[in-house]
Amino acid sequence: MATIIDFFKDYLLKEKNYSVHTVAAYESDLLSFQSFNMSNFEQESIVFVNYSQIRTWIVFLVDEGLSSSSVNRKMASLKAFYRFLLKTKQITVNPMLKHKSLKASKVLQIPFSEKEVVSVLDRIENVDGFELVRNKMIIDLLYATGMRRAELINLKVADVDFSNNTIKVLGKRSKERIVPMLSVVKEGLLSYSQQRADLAEIFDDEFLFLTKKGVKLSNSFVYRLINSYFSTASEKVKKSPHVLRHTFATHLLNNGADLNSVKELLGHSSLASTQVYTHSSLSELKKVYEKSHPRNKK
């Protein structure tokens, strides 16, 4: 029998066009709150709750060591859930109405330097064999386009248009964008496609990137791949696909790209999202400014 959470999931998927990954995260948060509610208040349903119950959960999460940003993400799931209940007239009062997000300290994403990226790319320049060619292509594509890990994993063979040198990317909330394909990326994808065609078996045929067993890549696979390759070139604490996306944006801005163009390439809905990537370009600009301005000459 379908539960209210199931109806909420259908609403997010079909009406809000949220990704399966996002909906799964919302469901996980709601089930966690439901379990906490049952243990602490002996209340199985989370439809009718008051804010004091939610606040008790927040205190519990903080005591468990969750960061403010992680707690805020869980609260965002509750906010969406209770807005849905209000909209569908399941409740008349939203218990999250007066909730204020916890203040989260901003974690500065440190991009890879151009030297670090070149070091990795040089090391994988002339590789052979399906897995090595695929790995090279994944790194090349993430750095050349700035696409998200999930976007890369869900790329389909049909999304690559070799005649127009473009790639169709399905972003958050099923929003499509077209990104240009550099010549080096095109050459790499053609090489990878030949290797892919020689696999003994292919099960997930529509997806572009596969394991050697012919199945779609996982999130953890791509994370481990980037972490492994960049561990040999960088001493930065975080080495992930998202850092490579951050690197793409930063390097474009450092080399003169305008913010609006980077916004479109990244698939952001607003400039505010893109502006978090400008700190490094501002740092670069400061160096040029201090070096060039007459008032700073000695």
CSV table of C-alpha atoms in Angstrom, one decimal:
chain,number,residue,atom,x,y,z
A,1,MET,CA,0.0,0.0,0.0
A,2,ALA,CA,1.4,3.4,-1.0
A,3,THR,CA,2.4,5.8,1.8
A,4,ILE,CA,2.3,9.6,1.9
A,5,ILE,CA,6.0,9.5,1.3
A,6,ASP,CA,5.4,7.5,-1.9
A,7,PHE,CA,2.9,10.1,-3.1
A,8,PHE,CA,5.4,12.8,-2.3
A,9,LYS,CA,8.1,11.0,-4.3
A,10,ASP,CA,5.7,10.8,-7.3
A,11,TYR,CA,5.0,14.5,-7.0
A,12,LEU,CA,8.8,15.3,-7.1
A,13,LEU,CA,9.5,13.0,-10.0
A,14,LYS,CA,6.5,13.8,-12.2
A,15,GLU,CA,5.5,17.4,-11.4
A,16,LYS,CA,8.7,18.9,-10.2
A,17,ASN,CA,11.0,16.9,-12.5
A,18,TYR,CA,13.5,16.2,-9.8
A,19,SER,CA,16.2,13.6,-10.6
A,20,VAL,CA,15.9,10.1,-9.2
A,21,HIS,CA,19.0,10.7,-7.2
A,22,THR,CA,17.5,13.8,-5.5
A,23,VAL,CA,14.2,12.1,-4.8
A,24,ALA,CA,16.1,9.2,-3.2
A,25,ALA,CA,17.9,11.6,-0.9
A,26,TYR,CA,14.6,13.3,0.1
A,27,GLU,CA,13.1,9.9,0.9
A,28,SER,CA,16.1,8.9,3.0
A,29,ASP,CA,15.9,12.1,5.0
A,30,LEU,CA,12.1,11.6,5.6
A,31,LEU,CA,12.6,7.9,6.6
A,32,SER,CA,15.3,8.9,9.0
A,33,PHE,CA,13.1,11.5,10.6
A,34,GLN,CA,10.3,9.0,10.8
A,35,SER,CA,12.5,6.5,12.5
A,36,PHE,CA,13.7,9.1,15.0
A,37,ASN,CA,10.1,10.2,15.6
A,38,MET,CA,9.0,6.6,16.3
A,39,SER,CA,11.9,6.0,18.8
A,40,ASN,CA,11.6,9.3,20.6
A,41,PHE,CA,7.9,10.2,20.4
A,42,GLU,CA,6.3,6.8,19.6
A,43,GLN,CA,4.7,8.4,16.6
A,44,GLU,CA,4.8,6.4,13.4
A,45,SER,CA,3.4,9.1,11.1
A,46,ILE,CA,5.4,12.3,10.4
A,47,VAL,CA,2.4,14.0,8.8
A,48,PHE,CA,1.2,15.7,12.0
A,49,VAL,CA,4.2,16.9,14.0
A,50,ASN,CA,5.1,20.1,15.8
A,51,TYR,CA,8.3,22.1,15.4
A,52,SER,CA,9.6,21.0,18.8
A,53,GLN,CA,9.8,17.4,17.5
A,54,ILE,CA,11.8,18.7,14.5
A,55,ARG,CA,14.0,20.8,16.7
A,56,THR,CA,14.7,17.8,18.9
A,57,TRP,CA,15.9,15.9,15.7
A,58,ILE,CA,18.1,18.9,14.8
A,59,VAL,CA,19.8,18.8,18.2
A,60,PHE,CA,20.2,15.0,17.8
A,61,LEU,CA,21.8,15.4,14.4
A,62,VAL,CA,24.2,18.1,15.6
A,63,ASP,CA,25.2,15.9,18.6
A,64,GLU,CA,25.9,13.1,16.1
A,65,GLY,CA,28.5,15.3,14.5
A,66,LEU,CA,26.6,16.3,11.3
A,67,SER,CA,27.8,19.6,9.8
A,68,SER,CA,25.4,22.6,9.6
A,69,SER,CA,25.2,22.1,5.8
A,70,SER,CA,24.2,18.5,6.2
A,71,VAL,CA,21.5,19.3,8.7
A,72,ASN,CA,20.2,22.1,6.5
A,73,ARG,CA,20.0,19.7,3.6
A,74,LYS,CA,17.8,17.4,5.7
A,75,MET,CA,15.7,20.3,6.8
A,76,ALA,CA,15.2,21.2,3.1
A,77,SER,CA,13.7,17.8,2.6
A,78,LEU,CA,11.3,18.4,5.5
A,79,LYS,CA,10.4,21.8,4.1
A,80,ALA,CA,9.5,20.4,0.7
A,81,PHE,CA,7.5,17.5,2.3
A,82,TYR,CA,5.4,19.8,4.5
A,83,ARG,CA,4.8,22.3,1.6
A,84,PHE,CA,3.5,19.3,-0.4
A,85,LEU,CA,1.2,18.3,2.5
A,86,LEU,CA,-0.1,21.8,2.8
A,87,LYS,CA,-0.6,22.0,-1.0
A,88,THR,CA,-2.6,18.7,-1.0
A,89,LYS,CA,-4.5,19.8,2.1
A,90,GLN,CA,-3.2,16.9,4.2
A,91,ILE,CA,-2.3,19.5,6.9
A,92,THR,CA,-3.4,23.1,7.6
A,93,VAL,CA,-0.3,24.3,9.5
A,94,ASN,CA,3.3,23.9,8.2
A,95,PRO,CA,5.5,23.0,11.2
A,96,MET,CA,8.5,24.2,9.3
A,97,LEU,CA,7.1,27.7,8.6
A,98,LYS,CA,9.3,29.6,11.1
A,99,HIS,CA,12.4,27.4,10.8
A,100,LYS,CA,15.7,29.2,10.2
A,101,SER,CA,18.6,27.4,8.6
A,102,LEU,CA,21.7,26.8,10.7
A,103,LYS,CA,24.6,29.1,9.9
A,104,ALA,CA,27.0,27.0,7.8
A,105,SER,CA,30.7,28.0,7.6
A,106,LYS,CA,31.6,28.3,3.9
A,107,VAL,CA,34.1,25.6,2.8
A,108,LEU,CA,36.4,27.1,0.2
A,109,GLN,CA,36.7,24.7,-2.8
A,110,ILE,CA,40.3,24.7,-3.9
A,111,PRO,CA,40.6,23.9,-7.6
A,112,PHE,CA,43.5,22.0,-9.1
A,113,SER,CA,46.2,24.2,-10.6
A,114,GLU,CA,46.7,24.2,-14.4
A,115,LYS,CA,50.1,22.5,-13.7
A,116,GLU,CA,48.4,19.7,-11.7
A,117,VAL,CA,45.8,19.1,-14.4
A,118,VAL,CA,48.5,19.1,-17.2
A,119,SER,CA,50.5,16.6,-15.1
A,120,VAL,CA,47.6,14.2,-15.0
A,121,LEU,CA,46.7,14.7,-18.7
A,122,ASP,CA,50.3,14.2,-19.8
A,123,ARG,CA,50.6,11.0,-17.9
A,124,ILE,CA,47.6,9.5,-19.7
A,125,GLU,CA,48.3,11.0,-23.1
A,126,ASN,CA,49.2,7.8,-25.0
A,127,VAL,CA,47.3,4.9,-23.4
A,128,ASP,CA,45.8,1.8,-24.9
A,129,GLY,CA,43.2,-0.7,-23.9
A,130,PHE,CA,39.5,-0.1,-23.1
A,131,GLU,CA,39.8,0.8,-19.4
A,132,LEU,CA,42.7,3.2,-19.8
A,133,VAL,CA,41.2,4.9,-22.8
A,134,ARG,CA,37.9,5.2,-20.9
A,135,ASN,CA,39.6,6.6,-17.8
A,136,LYS,CA,41.4,9.2,-19.9
A,137,MET,CA,38.2,10.2,-21.7
A,138,ILE,CA,36.4,10.6,-18.4
A,139,ILE,CA,39.1,13.0,-17.0
A,140,ASP,CA,39.3,14.8,-20.3
A,141,LEU,CA,35.5,15.3,-20.5
A,142,LEU,CA,35.0,16.4,-16.9
A,143,TYR,CA,37.8,19.0,-17.3
A,144,ALA,CA,36.8,20.1,-20.8
A,145,THR,CA,33.1,20.6,-20.1
A,146,GLY,CA,32.7,21.0,-16.3
A,147,MET,CA,29.8,18.6,-16.3
A,148,ARG,CA,28.7,17.0,-13.0
A,149,ARG,CA,29.5,13.4,-12.1
A,150,ALA,CA,25.9,12.3,-12.5
A,151,GLU,CA,25.6,14.1,-15.8
A,152,LEU,CA,28.7,12.2,-17.1
A,153,ILE,CA,27.4,8.9,-15.8
A,154,ASN,CA,24.0,9.4,-17.5
A,155,LEU,CA,25.4,10.5,-20.9
A,156,LYS,CA,24.0,8.4,-23.7
A,157,VAL,CA,25.6,7.4,-26.9
A,158,ALA,CA,22.9,9.4,-28.8
A,159,ASP,CA,23.8,12.6,-26.8
A,160,VAL,CA,27.1,12.9,-28.7
A,161,ASP,CA,26.8,14.8,-32.0
A,162,PHE,CA,30.1,14.3,-33.9
A,163,SER,CA,28.8,16.2,-36.9
A,164,ASN,CA,28.1,19.4,-35.0
A,165,ASN,CA,30.8,18.8,-32.3
A,166,THR,CA,28.3,19.1,-29.4
A,167,ILE,CA,27.2,17.1,-26.5
A,168,LYS,CA,23.7,17.1,-25.0
A,169,VAL,CA,23.8,17.1,-21.2
A,170,LEU,CA,20.9,16.3,-19.0
A,171,GLY,CA,21.3,18.4,-15.8
A,172,LYS,CA,19.4,18.9,-12.6
A,173,ARG,CA,15.7,18.8,-12.8
A,174,SER,CA,15.9,17.3,-16.2
A,175,LYS,CA,17.2,20.6,-17.7
A,176,GLU,CA,19.0,20.0,-21.0
A,177,ARG,CA,21.9,22.0,-22.2
A,178,ILE,CA,24.2,21.7,-25.2
A,179,VAL,CA,28.0,22.0,-24.6
A,180,PRO,CA,30.6,22.4,-27.4
A,181,MET,CA,33.0,19.5,-28.0
A,182,LEU,CA,36.7,20.5,-28.2
A,183,SER,CA,38.6,18.7,-31.0
A,184,VAL,CA,40.8,16.9,-28.5
A,185,VAL,CA,37.6,15.6,-26.8
A,186,LYS,CA,36.1,14.5,-30.2
A,187,GLU,CA,39.3,12.6,-31.0
A,188,GLY,CA,39.2,10.9,-27.6
A,189,LEU,CA,35.6,10.0,-27.8
A,190,LEU,CA,36.0,8.4,-31.3
A,191,SER,CA,38.9,6.4,-29.9
A,192,TYR,CA,36.9,5.3,-26.9
A,193,SER,CA,33.9,4.4,-29.0
A,194,GLN,CA,36.1,2.0,-31.0
A,195,GLN,CA,37.3,0.4,-27.8
A,196,ARG,CA,33.7,0.2,-26.4
A,197,ALA,CA,32.5,-1.5,-29.6
A,198,ASP,CA,35.0,-4.3,-29.0
A,199,LEU,CA,33.6,-5.2,-25.5
A,200,ALA,CA,32.6,-8.9,-25.3
A,201,GLU,CA,29.2,-8.0,-23.8
A,202,ILE,CA,27.3,-4.8,-23.4
A,203,PHE,CA,24.2,-4.7,-21.2
A,204,ASP,CA,23.6,-1.0,-20.8
A,205,ASP,CA,23.9,-0.2,-24.4
A,206,GLU,CA,22.4,3.3,-24.4
A,207,PHE,CA,24.9,4.7,-21.9
A,208,LEU,CA,28.2,6.1,-23.2
A,209,PHE,CA,30.5,5.1,-20.4
A,210,LEU,CA,30.6,1.5,-19.3
A,211,THR,CA,32.7,-0.8,-17.1
A,212,LYS,CA,34.6,-3.6,-18.8
A,213,LYS,CA,31.6,-5.8,-18.0
A,214,GLY,CA,29.4,-3.7,-20.2
A,215,VAL,CA,27.3,-2.0,-17.5
A,216,LYS,CA,26.7,1.6,-16.5
A,217,LEU,CA,29.3,3.3,-14.2
A,218,SER,CA,28.5,4.0,-10.6
A,219,ASN,CA,28.9,7.3,-8.6
A,220,SER,CA,31.6,5.7,-6.5
A,221,PHE,CA,33.5,4.4,-9.5
A,222,VAL,CA,33.9,7.9,-11.0
A,223,TYR,CA,34.8,9.4,-7.6
A,224,ARG,CA,37.5,6.8,-7.0
A,225,LEU,CA,38.9,7.2,-10.5
A,226,ILE,CA,39.4,11.0,-10.2
A,227,ASN,CA,40.8,10.7,-6.6
A,228,SER,CA,43.2,8.0,-7.7
A,229,TYR,CA,44.6,9.9,-10.8
A,230,PHE,CA,44.9,13.3,-9.0
A,231,SER,CA,46.4,11.8,-5.9
A,232,THR,CA,49.7,11.4,-7.8
A,233,ALA,CA,49.7,15.1,-9.0
A,234,SER,CA,48.1,17.0,-6.1
A,235,GLU,CA,48.4,17.3,-2.4
A,236,LYS,CA,45.1,18.9,-2.0
A,237,VAL,CA,42.8,17.3,0.6
A,238,LYS,CA,39.8,17.0,-1.7
A,239,LYS,CA,40.3,15.4,-5.1
A,240,SER,CA,36.9,14.7,-6.6
A,241,PRO,CA,34.8,15.1,-9.8
A,242,HIS,CA,33.3,18.2,-8.2
A,243,VAL,CA,36.7,19.7,-7.7
A,244,LEU,CA,37.4,19.1,-11.3
A,245,ARG,CA,34.2,20.9,-12.2
A,246,HIS,CA,35.3,23.8,-10.0
A,247,THR,CA,38.7,23.7,-11.7
A,248,PHE,CA,37.0,23.9,-15.2
A,249,ALA,CA,35.1,27.1,-14.1
A,250,THR,CA,38.1,28.7,-12.4
A,251,HIS,CA,40.5,28.1,-15.3
A,252,LEU,CA,38.0,29.6,-17.8
A,253,LEU,CA,37.5,32.7,-15.6
A,254,ASN,CA,41.3,33.0,-15.1
A,255,ASN,CA,41.8,33.0,-18.8
A,256,GLY,CA,39.2,35.7,-19.6
A,257,ALA,CA,35.9,33.9,-20.0
A,258,ASP,CA,32.9,36.0,-18.8
A,259,LEU,CA,30.7,34.9,-16.0
A,260,ASN,CA,27.6,34.5,-18.1
A,261,SER,CA,29.3,32.1,-20.5
A,262,VAL,CA,30.6,30.0,-17.6
A,263,LYS,CA,27.1,29.9,-16.1
A,264,GLU,CA,25.6,28.5,-19.3
A,265,LEU,CA,28.4,25.9,-19.7
A,266,LEU,CA,27.9,24.8,-16.1
A,267,GLY,CA,24.1,24.6,-16.4
A,268,HIS,CA,23.4,27.0,-13.5
A,269,SER,CA,20.0,28.6,-13.3
A,270,SER,CA,21.4,31.8,-11.8
A,271,LEU,CA,24.6,33.8,-11.7
A,272,ALA,CA,24.6,33.4,-7.9
A,273,SER,CA,25.5,29.8,-8.2
A,274,THR,CA,28.4,30.5,-10.6
A,275,GLN,CA,29.8,33.3,-8.5
A,276,VAL,CA,31.2,30.8,-5.9
A,277,TYR,CA,33.8,29.9,-8.5
A,278,THR,CA,35.1,33.4,-8.9
A,279,HIS,CA,37.4,33.5,-5.8
A,280,SER,CA,40.4,32.1,-7.7
A,281,SER,CA,39.9,34.3,-10.7
A,282,LEU,CA,39.7,37.3,-8.4
A,283,SER,CA,43.0,36.1,-6.8
A,284,GLU,CA,44.5,36.0,-10.3
A,285,LEU,CA,43.1,39.4,-11.1
A,286,LYS,CA,44.6,40.9,-7.9
A,287,LYS,CA,48.1,39.7,-9.0
A,288,VAL,CA,47.7,41.3,-12.4
A,289,TYR,CA,46.3,44.5,-10.8
A,290,GLU,CA,49.1,44.8,-8.3
A,291,LYS,CA,51.7,44.1,-10.9
A,292,SER,CA,50.3,46.5,-13.5
A,293,HIS,CA,48.9,49.5,-11.7
A,294,PRO,CA,51.2,52.6,-11.8
A,295,ARG,CA,50.5,53.4,-8.2
A,296,ASN,CA,52.0,50.1,-7.1
A,297,LYS,CA,55.3,50.7,-9.0
A,298,LYS,CA,58.4,51.1,-6.8
